[in-house]
Short mmCIF file of C-alpha atoms in Angstrom, two decimals:
data_model
loop_
_atom_site.label_atom_id
_atom_site.label_comp_id
_atom_site.label_asym_id
_atom_site.label_seq_id
_atom_site.Cartn_x
_atom_site.Cartn_y
_atom_site.Cartn_z
CA LEU V 43 0.00 0.00 0.00
CA ASP V 44 2.83 2.41 0.81
CA LYS V 45 4.28 1.82 -2.66
CA LEU V 46 0.89 2.02 -4.31
CA LYS V 47 -0.41 5.29 -2.85
CA PRO V 48 2.11 7.65 -4.56
CA GLN V 49 1.30 6.03 -7.91
CA LEU V 50 -2.50 6.39 -7.71
CA THR V 51 -2.74 9.33 -10.12
CA GLN V 52 -0.59 7.67 -12.73
CA ILE V 53 -2.41 4.35 -12.34
CA ALA V 54 -5.77 6.08 -12.70
CA SER V 55 -4.62 7.79 -15.90
CA HIS V 56 -3.46 4.51 -17.44
CA LEU V 57 -6.66 2.73 -16.42
CA SER V 58 -8.76 5.51 -17.93
CA SER V 59 -6.94 5.23 -21.24
CA ALA V 60 -7.27 1.46 -21.24
CA ARG V 61 -10.96 1.62 -20.36
CA LYS V 62 -11.70 4.03 -23.24
CA GLU V 63 -10.09 1.57 -25.66
CA VAL V 64 -11.72 -1.55 -24.23
CA ASP V 65 -15.17 0.06 -24.01
CA GLN V 66 -15.17 0.21 -27.82
CA ILE V 67 -15.26 -3.59 -27.92
CA ASP V 68 -18.71 -5.01 -28.61
CA PRO V 69 -18.88 -8.48 -26.97
CA SER V 70 -21.93 -9.41 -29.09
CA ARG V 71 -19.67 -9.45 -32.19
CA TYR V 72 -17.82 -12.46 -30.77
CA PRO V 73 -19.01 -16.09 -30.46
CA GLU V 74 -20.34 -17.28 -27.12
CA ASP V 75 -17.74 -20.04 -27.12
CA PHE V 76 -14.87 -21.21 -29.31
CA ARG V 77 -13.33 -24.66 -28.85
CA GLY V 78 -14.68 -24.88 -25.33
CA VAL V 79 -13.61 -21.36 -24.30
CA LEU V 80 -16.40 -18.97 -23.22
CA VAL V 81 -15.15 -16.10 -25.36
CA ARG V 82 -18.01 -13.63 -25.01
CA GLU V 83 -18.32 -14.15 -21.23
CA LYS V 84 -14.57 -13.59 -20.74
CA ILE V 85 -14.63 -10.38 -22.79
CA THR V 86 -17.64 -9.05 -20.87
CA SER V 87 -15.98 -9.95 -17.56
CA ALA V 88 -12.73 -8.25 -18.57
CA ILE V 89 -14.54 -5.04 -19.52
CA SER V 90 -16.39 -5.07 -16.21
CA VAL V 91 -13.19 -5.66 -14.23
CA LEU V 92 -11.46 -2.77 -15.96
CA ASP V 93 -14.40 -0.39 -15.46
CA GLN V 94 -14.59 -1.22 -11.78
CA ALA V 95 -10.82 -1.02 -11.34
CA GLU V 96 -10.79 2.53 -12.72
CA SER V 97 -13.68 3.47 -10.43
CA LEU V 98 -11.89 1.92 -7.46
CA VAL V 99 -8.67 3.84 -8.07
CA THR V 100 -10.24 7.14 -9.11
CA ASP V 101 -13.12 7.41 -6.67
CA ALA V 102 -11.71 5.46 -3.75
CA ALA V 103 -8.41 7.26 -3.22
CA PRO V 104 -9.47 8.27 0.34
CA LEU V 105 -10.37 4.65 1.05
CA LEU V 106 -6.97 3.43 -0.12
CA GLU V 107 -5.33 6.11 2.01
CA SER V 108 -7.19 4.77 5.05
CA ALA V 109 -6.63 1.10 4.20
CA PRO V 110 -3.52 0.74 6.43
CA TYR V 111 -5.59 1.87 9.42
CA ILE V 112 -8.55 -0.34 8.54
CA LEU V 113 -6.34 -3.39 7.92
CA GLY V 114 -4.40 -2.96 11.17
CA ILE V 115 -1.03 -2.38 9.53
CA ASN V 116 0.38 -0.22 12.32
CA SER V 117 -1.85 -1.41 15.16
CA PRO V 118 -4.32 -4.31 15.44
CA ARG V 119 -8.01 -3.48 14.97
CA LYS V 120 -11.12 -5.13 16.30
CA TYR V 121 -14.44 -5.10 14.48
CA LEU V 122 -17.91 -6.16 15.48
CA VAL V 123 -19.48 -8.07 12.60
CA LEU V 124 -23.28 -8.18 12.53
CA PHE V 125 -24.93 -10.93 10.50
CA GLN V 126 -28.21 -9.69 9.02
CA ASN V 127 -30.78 -12.07 7.57
CA ASP V 128 -32.03 -10.34 4.42
CA ALA V 129 -34.84 -12.92 4.15
CA GLU V 130 -36.36 -11.09 7.12
CA LEU V 131 -35.66 -7.61 5.76
CA ARG V 132 -35.05 -4.75 8.17
CA PRO V 133 -34.07 -1.15 7.32
CA THR V 134 -30.27 -1.70 7.31
CA GLY V 135 -30.43 -5.04 5.49
CA GLY V 136 -32.03 -7.68 7.66
CA PHE V 137 -32.86 -8.97 11.11
CA ILE V 138 -29.67 -9.14 13.18
CA THR V 139 -29.27 -12.85 13.95
CA ALA V 140 -25.70 -13.20 15.21
CA TYR V 141 -22.44 -11.36 15.74
CA ALA V 142 -18.71 -11.95 15.85
CA ILE V 143 -15.64 -10.05 17.02
CA LEU V 144 -12.84 -10.03 14.45
CA SER V 145 -9.22 -9.10 15.00
CA VAL V 146 -7.33 -7.70 12.03
CA ASP V 147 -3.55 -7.53 12.46
CA LYS V 148 -1.47 -6.53 9.43
CA GLY V 149 -4.25 -7.72 7.18
CA LYS V 150 -4.61 -11.12 8.85
CA VAL V 151 -8.12 -11.85 10.08
CA SER V 152 -8.95 -14.03 13.09
CA VAL V 153 -12.19 -14.68 14.95
CA VAL V 154 -11.99 -13.59 18.60
CA GLN V 155 -15.48 -14.72 19.56
CA SER V 156 -18.90 -15.31 18.03
CA ASP V 157 -22.37 -15.74 19.44
CA ASP V 158 -26.11 -15.54 18.90
CA ILE V 159 -27.60 -12.03 19.01
CA TYR V 160 -29.88 -13.15 21.82
CA ALA V 161 -26.80 -13.81 23.98
CA LEU V 162 -25.71 -10.22 23.43
CA ASP V 163 -29.21 -8.99 24.25
CA ALA V 164 -29.00 -10.93 27.53
CA LYS V 165 -26.11 -8.63 28.52
CA PHE V 166 -28.11 -5.54 27.59
CA THR V 167 -29.91 -4.95 30.87
CA LYS V 168 -30.99 -1.39 30.13
CA LYS V 169 -34.77 -1.25 29.69
CA VAL V 170 -35.28 1.14 26.78
CA PRO V 171 -38.98 1.56 25.89
CA ALA V 172 -39.73 0.33 22.39
CA PRO V 173 -40.18 3.11 19.78
CA ASP V 174 -43.59 3.64 18.20
CA PRO V 175 -43.10 1.39 15.11
CA ILE V 176 -42.26 -1.60 17.32
CA LYS V 177 -45.17 -0.83 19.64
CA LYS V 178 -47.49 -0.74 16.63
CA TYR V 179 -46.25 -3.69 14.63
CA LEU V 180 -44.47 -5.86 17.26
CA PRO V 181 -46.88 -5.28 20.16
CA LYS V 182 -45.49 -8.14 22.28
CA VAL V 183 -42.03 -6.48 22.43
CA PRO V 184 -42.18 -3.76 25.11
CA TYR V 185 -38.48 -2.88 25.10
CA TRP V 186 -36.04 -1.85 22.41
CA ASN V 187 -33.66 -4.81 22.16
CA LEU V 188 -30.27 -4.59 20.46
CA ARG V 189 -31.50 -6.95 17.73
CA ASP V 190 -34.17 -4.40 16.74
CA GLN V 191 -32.02 -1.26 16.87
CA ASN V 192 -31.46 -1.03 13.11
CA LEU V 193 -34.71 0.86 12.47
CA SER V 194 -33.14 3.69 10.46
CA PRO V 195 -32.34 2.88 6.82
CA ASP V 196 -29.23 5.05 7.24
CA PHE V 197 -26.65 2.56 8.52
CA LYS V 198 -24.67 5.16 10.45
CA ALA V 199 -27.79 6.51 12.16
CA SER V 200 -28.76 2.98 13.25
CA MET V 201 -25.24 2.08 14.38
CA ASP V 202 -24.89 5.30 16.38
CA VAL V 203 -27.75 3.96 18.53
CA PHE V 204 -26.63 0.31 18.47
CA HIS V 205 -22.98 0.99 19.32
CA ALA V 206 -23.80 3.27 22.26
CA ASN V 207 -25.95 0.51 23.77
CA TYR V 208 -23.46 -2.23 22.83
CA LEU V 209 -20.87 -0.52 25.03
CA THR V 210 -23.12 -1.02 28.07
CA THR V 211 -22.98 -4.83 27.70
CA GLY V 212 -19.38 -5.17 28.85
CA SER V 213 -18.41 -6.67 25.48
CA PRO V 214 -14.98 -5.96 23.91
CA LYS V 215 -14.47 -2.45 22.61
CA VAL V 216 -14.21 -2.30 18.82
CA ASP V 217 -12.89 0.07 16.17
CA GLY V 218 -15.98 -0.27 14.05
CA ILE V 219 -18.96 -2.34 12.97
CA ILE V 220 -19.31 -4.30 9.71
CA SER V 221 -22.62 -5.73 8.55
CA VAL V 222 -22.97 -8.63 6.13
CA ASP V 223 -26.06 -10.45 4.90
CA THR V 224 -26.70 -13.91 3.52
CA GLN V 225 -26.15 -12.78 -0.08
CA VAL V 226 -22.46 -12.43 0.74
CA LEU V 227 -22.25 -16.09 1.70
CA VAL V 228 -24.23 -17.25 -1.35
CA ASP V 229 -22.18 -15.21 -3.84
CA LEU V 230 -18.83 -16.28 -2.37
CA LEU V 231 -19.86 -19.94 -2.51
CA LYS V 232 -20.71 -19.50 -6.18
CA ILE V 233 -16.99 -18.81 -6.67
CA THR V 234 -15.46 -21.31 -4.26
CA GLY V 235 -17.86 -24.14 -4.93
CA PRO V 236 -19.02 -26.41 -2.08
CA ILE V 237 -17.30 -25.93 1.28
CA GLY V 238 -17.20 -28.11 4.37
CA VAL V 239 -17.64 -26.87 7.92
CA PRO V 240 -16.11 -29.46 10.26
CA GLY V 241 -18.70 -30.92 12.57
CA PHE V 242 -21.64 -29.35 10.74
CA GLY V 243 -21.73 -30.44 7.10
CA ASN V 244 -21.22 -29.33 3.52
CA TYR V 245 -22.74 -26.24 1.92
CA HIS V 246 -23.10 -24.87 -1.61
CA ALA V 247 -24.95 -22.14 -3.53
CA ASN V 248 -26.90 -24.36 -5.92
CA GLU V 249 -30.69 -24.30 -5.83
CA ASP V 250 -32.34 -26.57 -3.31
CA SER V 251 -35.48 -28.17 -4.75
CA ARG V 252 -37.17 -28.10 -1.33
CA CYS V 253 -37.45 -24.30 -1.36
CA LYS V 254 -36.24 -23.11 -4.79
CA CYS V 255 -33.53 -21.20 -2.94
CA PRO V 256 -29.75 -21.63 -2.39
CA GLN V 257 -28.94 -24.78 -0.40
CA VAL V 258 -26.64 -22.95 2.02
CA TRP V 259 -29.38 -20.47 2.91
CA TYR V 260 -31.95 -23.21 3.47
CA GLU V 261 -29.62 -25.29 5.64
CA LEU V 262 -28.74 -22.26 7.75
CA GLU V 263 -32.42 -21.51 8.29
CA LEU V 264 -33.10 -25.10 9.34
CA PHE V 265 -30.14 -25.06 11.69
CA ALA V 266 -30.99 -21.73 13.28
CA ASP V 267 -34.76 -21.91 13.53
CA VAL V 268 -36.00 -25.49 13.34
CA GLU V 269 -36.32 -25.87 17.10
CA GLY V 270 -37.99 -22.49 17.57
CA PRO V 271 -36.92 -19.05 18.79
CA VAL V 272 -35.32 -17.95 22.03
CA VAL V 273 -37.89 -16.34 24.34
CA TRP V 274 -36.81 -13.96 27.09
CA ASP V 275 -38.82 -12.88 30.10
CA SER V 276 -39.26 -9.11 29.73
CA VAL V 277 -39.01 -8.52 33.49
CA SER V 278 -36.23 -10.84 34.66
CA GLY V 279 -34.31 -10.90 31.39
CA GLN V 280 -33.91 -14.69 31.69
CA ILE V 281 -34.47 -17.25 28.93
CA VAL V 282 -37.81 -19.00 29.46
CA VAL V 283 -37.89 -20.96 26.19
CA LYS V 284 -34.92 -21.96 24.07
CA PRO V 285 -34.34 -24.43 21.21
CA LYS V 286 -32.41 -27.62 21.74
CA ASN V 287 -29.72 -26.42 19.34
CA TYR V 288 -29.35 -23.02 21.00
CA GLY V 289 -25.80 -23.73 22.22
CA GLU V 290 -24.76 -25.11 18.83
CA ARG V 291 -26.09 -22.08 16.95
CA LYS V 292 -23.47 -19.78 18.44
CA SER V 293 -20.70 -22.38 18.03
CA PHE V 294 -21.44 -22.62 14.30
CA ILE V 295 -20.63 -18.99 13.37
CA GLY V 296 -16.87 -19.11 13.89
CA PRO V 297 -16.22 -22.36 11.98
CA MET V 298 -18.40 -21.18 9.08
CA MET V 299 -16.52 -17.86 8.86
CA TYR V 300 -13.18 -19.65 8.97
CA SER V 301 -14.18 -22.10 6.23
CA VAL V 302 -15.45 -19.33 3.95
CA LEU V 303 -12.37 -17.13 4.44
CA ALA V 304 -9.99 -20.07 3.98
CA ASN V 305 -11.69 -21.16 0.75
CA VAL V 306 -11.85 -17.63 -0.66
CA MET V 307 -8.17 -16.96 0.05
CA ALA V 308 -7.19 -20.29 -1.50
CA GLN V 309 -8.74 -19.54 -4.90
CA PRO V 310 -6.41 -19.76 -7.92
CA LYS V 311 -5.30 -16.63 -9.76
CA ALA V 312 -7.70 -17.45 -12.61
CA LYS V 313 -10.62 -16.68 -10.30
CA MET V 314 -9.30 -13.38 -8.94
CA GLY V 315 -11.17 -11.35 -11.56
CA GLN V 316 -14.45 -13.07 -10.71
CA LEU V 317 -13.76 -12.64 -6.99
CA PHE V 318 -13.01 -8.94 -7.46
CA THR V 319 -16.19 -8.22 -9.44
CA THR V 320 -18.28 -10.24 -6.96
CA VAL V 321 -16.95 -8.35 -3.94
CA MET V 322 -17.41 -5.02 -5.72
CA SER V 323 -20.99 -5.98 -6.57
CA LEU V 324 -21.65 -6.89 -2.92
CA PHE V 325 -20.25 -3.52 -1.83
CA GLN V 326 -22.31 -1.60 -4.40
CA GLY V 327 -25.47 -3.55 -3.51
CA LYS V 328 -24.94 -2.71 0.20
CA HIS V 329 -24.69 -6.33 1.25
CA ILE V 330 -21.57 -5.23 3.17
CA GLN V 331 -21.53 -1.95 5.11
CA PHE V 332 -19.02 -0.20 7.36
CA TYR V 333 -19.32 1.96 10.46
CA LEU V 334 -15.89 3.12 11.68
CA LEU V 335 -15.20 5.06 14.87
CA ASP V 336 -12.18 6.86 13.41
CA SER V 337 -13.64 9.91 11.66
CA THR V 338 -11.05 9.96 8.86
CA ALA V 339 -11.50 6.27 8.09
CA HIS V 340 -15.29 6.58 8.21
CA THR V 341 -15.22 9.55 5.84
CA ALA V 342 -13.15 7.38 3.50
CA VAL V 343 -15.71 4.55 3.44
CA GLU V 344 -18.49 7.10 2.95
CA SER V 345 -16.65 8.52 -0.07
CA PHE V 346 -16.93 5.13 -1.74
CA ASN V 347 -20.58 4.67 -0.66
CA LEU V 348 -19.74 1.80 1.69
CA ALA V 349 -21.39 3.32 4.78
CA GLY V 350 -25.05 2.85 3.84
CA ARG V 351 -25.87 6.57 4.07
CA VAL V 352 -29.05 8.27 2.94
CA ARG V 353 -27.54 10.86 0.59
CA GLU V 354 -28.24 14.48 -0.21
CA PHE V 355 -29.14 15.21 -3.82
CA GLU V 356 -30.14 18.26 -5.83
CA GLY V 357 -33.05 16.97 -7.86
CA ASP V 358 -35.65 14.24 -7.53
CA TYR V 359 -35.00 11.50 -4.98
CA LEU V 360 -36.46 8.08 -4.13
CA PHE V 361 -35.64 5.51 -1.44
CA ILE V 362 -38.04 2.63 -0.70
CA ALA V 363 -37.45 1.08 2.73
CA ASP V 364 -39.28 -2.10 3.72
CA THR V 365 -39.36 -3.49 7.27
CA ASN V 366 -40.53 -7.08 7.68
CA PHE V 367 -42.23 -7.35 11.07
CA ALA V 368 -43.56 -10.86 10.43
CA GLY V 369 -40.72 -12.93 11.84
CA ALA V 370 -40.98 -15.34 8.89
CA LYS V 371 -38.39 -15.34 6.10
CA THR V 372 -40.82 -14.11 3.45
CA ASN V 373 -38.32 -11.75 1.78
CA ALA V 374 -36.65 -14.81 0.30
CA TRP V 375 -39.60 -14.89 -2.11
CA VAL V 376 -41.38 -11.52 -1.99
CA THR V 377 -40.56 -9.18 -4.88
CA TYR V 378 -41.72 -5.76 -5.96
CA THR V 379 -41.64 -3.63 -9.07
CA ALA V 380 -41.62 0.17 -8.97
CA ASP V 381 -43.38 2.14 -11.69
CA GLN V 382 -42.96 5.93 -11.79
CA LYS V 383 -45.09 8.22 -13.93
CA ILE V 384 -43.69 11.75 -13.90
CA GLU V 385 -45.41 14.83 -15.30
CA VAL V 386 -43.36 18.01 -15.67
CA THR V 387 -45.28 21.15 -16.62
CA GLY V 388 -43.95 24.09 -18.60
CA ASP V 389 -42.81 25.94 -15.48
CA GLY V 390 -40.95 22.85 -14.12
CA SER V 391 -43.55 21.76 -11.56
CA VAL V 392 -43.53 18.00 -11.02
CA ILE V 393 -46.37 15.59 -10.19
CA LYS V 394 -45.35 11.95 -9.61
CA THR V 395 -47.36 8.76 -9.33
CA LEU V 396 -45.42 5.88 -7.78
CA SER V 397 -46.89 2.38 -7.94
CA LEU V 398 -45.27 -0.46 -6.00
CA THR V 399 -46.46 -3.95 -6.91
CA TYR V 400 -45.53 -6.57 -4.30
CA LYS V 401 -45.83 -10.27 -5.12
CA ASN V 402 -45.30 -13.47 -3.15
CA PRO V 403 -45.24 -16.32 -5.71
CA GLN V 404 -44.43 -19.01 -3.13
CA PRO V 405 -47.25 -20.89 -1.33
CA PHE V 406 -47.31 -21.20 2.44
CA PHE V 407 -44.08 -23.11 2.96
CA GLU V 408 -43.28 -25.60 5.69
CA ASP V 409 -40.32 -27.98 5.64
CA LYS V 410 -41.74 -31.49 5.52
CA ALA V 411 -39.13 -33.07 7.76
CA THR V 412 -38.79 -30.40 10.43
CA LYS V 413 -42.17 -28.59 10.16
CA LEU V 414 -40.26 -25.30 10.00
CA ARG V 415 -42.44 -22.54 8.53
CA LEU V 416 -40.52 -20.12 6.35
CA ASN V 417 -43.06 -18.47 4.06
CA GLY V 418 -46.21 -16.97 5.51
CA ILE V 419 -47.90 -13.57 5.78
CA PHE V 420 -45.61 -10.67 4.86
CA ARG V 421 -46.22 -7.82 7.35
CA ASP V 422 -44.49 -4.74 5.97
CA TRP V 423 -43.89 -1.32 7.48
CA LEU V 424 -43.21 0.65 4.29
CA ARG V 425 -41.47 4.02 4.16
CA VAL V 426 -40.93 5.99 0.95
CA TYR V 427 -38.29 8.73 1.18
CA VAL V 428 -38.77 11.64 -1.25
CA PRO V 429 -37.46 15.24 -1.50
CA LYS V 430 -38.10 17.25 1.65
CA GLY V 431 -41.27 19.30 1.34
CA SER V 432 -43.05 16.93 -1.07
CA LYS V 433 -46.84 17.03 -0.75
CA LEU V 434 -48.86 13.80 -0.73
CA LEU V 435 -51.91 14.14 -2.97
CA GLU V 436 -53.26 10.57 -2.85
CA ALA V 437 -52.38 7.20 -1.32
CA LYS V 438 -53.89 3.77 -1.92
CA GLY V 439 -53.14 0.29 -0.60
CA PHE V 440 -52.09 0.88 3.00
CA GLU V 441 -54.13 -1.00 5.60
CA THR V 442 -53.12 1.12 8.61
CA GLY V 443 -50.56 3.60 9.90
CA GLN V 444 -50.65 5.95 6.90
CA ALA V 445 -48.71 9.11 7.73
CA THR V 446 -46.41 11.80 6.34
CA GLY V 447 -43.36 12.88 8.28
CA GLU V 448 -39.70 13.88 8.02
CA ASP V 449 -36.54 11.84 8.56
CA LEU V 450 -32.91 12.17 7.50
CA GLY V 451 -33.59 15.42 5.65
CA LYS V 452 -36.36 13.86 3.54
CA THR V 453 -40.14 13.78 3.53
CA VAL V 454 -41.37 10.27 4.33
CA PHE V 455 -44.67 8.67 3.30
CA GLU V 456 -45.32 5.59 5.40
CA GLY V 457 -47.91 2.95 6.12
CA PHE V 458 -48.43 -0.72 6.86
CA PHE V 459 -49.80 -3.59 4.77
CA THR V 460 -49.88 -7.38 4.67
CA LEU V 461 -49.36 -9.78 1.78
CA THR V 462 -50.34 -13.45 1.88
CA PRO V 463 -48.56 -16.16 -0.17
CA LEU V 464 -49.59 -16.45 -3.84
CA ASN V 465 -51.04 -12.95 -3.79
CA THR V 466 -50.29 -9.41 -4.99
CA LYS V 467 -50.51 -6.02 -3.27
CA VAL V 468 -50.27 -2.62 -4.97
CA ILE V 469 -49.33 0.57 -3.10
CA THR V 470 -49.89 3.82 -5.02
CA LEU V 471 -48.63 7.26 -3.98
CA LYS V 472 -49.30 10.45 -5.91
CA TYR V 473 -47.36 13.49 -4.78
CA GLU V 474 -46.01 16.87 -5.81
CA LEU V 475 -42.33 17.75 -5.57
CA PRO V 476 -41.33 20.93 -3.72
CA ILE V 477 -38.86 21.87 -6.45
CA LYS V 478 -39.11 22.78 -10.11
CA LEU V 479 -36.98 20.81 -12.52
CA LYS V 480 -35.87 21.50 -16.08
CA SER V 481 -34.41 19.21 -18.72
CA PRO V 482 -32.38 17.12 -18.10
CA TYR V 483 -34.46 15.60 -15.30
CA LYS V 484 -32.03 14.54 -12.59
CA MET V 485 -32.91 11.88 -10.05
CA LEU V 486 -31.17 9.71 -7.45
CA ILE V 487 -32.70 6.32 -6.61
CA GLN V 488 -31.10 4.65 -3.60
CA LYS V 489 -31.21 0.90 -3.00
CA GLN V 490 -32.11 -0.48 0.42
CA ALA V 491 -29.35 -2.57 1.97
CA GLY V 492 -30.06 -6.28 1.76
CA SER V 493 -32.86 -5.95 -0.77
CA LYS V 494 -33.05 -7.87 -4.03
CA ASN V 495 -32.27 -6.22 -7.37
CA PHE V 496 -35.76 -4.94 -8.16
CA PRO V 497 -36.92 -3.52 -11.53
CA TYR V 498 -37.85 0.16 -11.81
CA THR V 499 -39.69 1.68 -14.78
CA LEU V 500 -40.04 5.39 -15.45
CA THR V 501 -42.31 7.32 -17.78
CA LEU V 502 -41.44 11.01 -18.13
CA ASN V 503 -44.04 13.19 -19.89
CA ASP V 504 -45.53 10.11 -21.63
CA ARG V 505 -42.10 8.88 -22.79
CA LYS V 506 -41.21 5.50 -21.35
CA HIS V 507 -37.55 4.96 -20.56
CA PRO V 508 -35.71 1.61 -20.43
CA GLU V 509 -36.23 -0.48 -17.32
CA ILE V 510 -33.64 -0.16 -14.58
CA ILE V 511 -32.60 -3.05 -12.34
CA LEU V 512 -31.80 -1.39 -9.04
CA ASP V 513 -28.70 -3.34 -8.01
CA MET V 514 -27.01 -0.23 -6.57
CA ASP V 515 -27.70 3.46 -6.07
CA ARG V 516 -28.49 5.01 -9.46
CA GLU V 517 -28.24 8.62 -10.61
CA LEU V 518 -30.36 9.41 -13.66
CA SER V 519 -30.21 12.33 -16.06
CA LEU V 520 -33.07 12.24 -18.57
CA ALA V 521 -33.73 14.72 -21.35
CA TYR V 522 -37.34 15.59 -22.22
#
């Protein structure tokens, strides 16, 4: 890194020149395969690697400058890793199911300890009254537990609350918090192939016919939930009901992490390009997020959009945040499509109609052998973040809790609805922007951490634009 940093400008210049040349290559002009070699796929992958490499060097200079601190080059670092289950979607990416403490010393990673999130909650003896959304939609939870303290879709805002309360548990002090969701595990196993976790079994990313989902995800759900949840007495703080495998659940995290890291680091050079693009995609999709206590290092991760922030933007803005308060893992199957119809008048005034179509194509799902129920009623607290000062003209589809408020410098339209398996629900919001916009129409659409790559369509003054798959934050500039 010390040798690399002084050369960043020169490297960026060379990468830019190379990218301009390579971007002129049209992969469709080449055969899909030639004598067993996947020609077109390799060309497409090479172009993608080069594009992302230039972005990494050009836009992430502050991150590279802070890398020695983050990697513990001069002094060891400790990080709290939160495992979020994106199949039970929460604002920062998923329900917090487990955690681990990692030590990073000169780039070498080791697991200090790992445990179930309920074990950490047992150490959190402070009785914080549950905020209004939990009182409304999780009425049997009177206190604000650590596992539910990721209510803000801004990762830093949520971790500011979580970290302050984490410190009261007597747990090891850390230099930052890193969140990962199950998509990280699935995508890495697509590269490594099947892995073994000693004492637990073998896992892979291929589809499991029992659930039409990745085998590793399904096995983890069976292992974690088959015997039922952990139930705590709200007064004494003691466990009153626990699954038979409760002790094994926490012992599984460390070995799984070790097996994944060992297999990833052991990949041959031929797979480094695929590994690089996969990790970059996970970063961009907010399946990995960082919260660092050092202000300089945190500013660096923010500069590369790795901190899960709700961003400021001069123009139109949209952020759809779903919160699954059902307990079931319905987000493994629930999808939505977002359709925006935008009308801009001669003076630049803007009226928008946003339609969100939610679908659950999977029937009520129960594992035959274990009777574990995974798919059921989707209970969603929906928040739609739009430019501050936007005026709601009409709303349809909410069952309860419809309100307009402000959060994170945005106006928020919110409400609650349910969706049963094999059914569809449409939420429609018509509103007026507080700003006047001229051509080109500029808009930022932010992706919720942990969410799938959902399709967005946009019609601007009766002109329909190409569909967008929201796999990362997207800035649009549309002429009309």
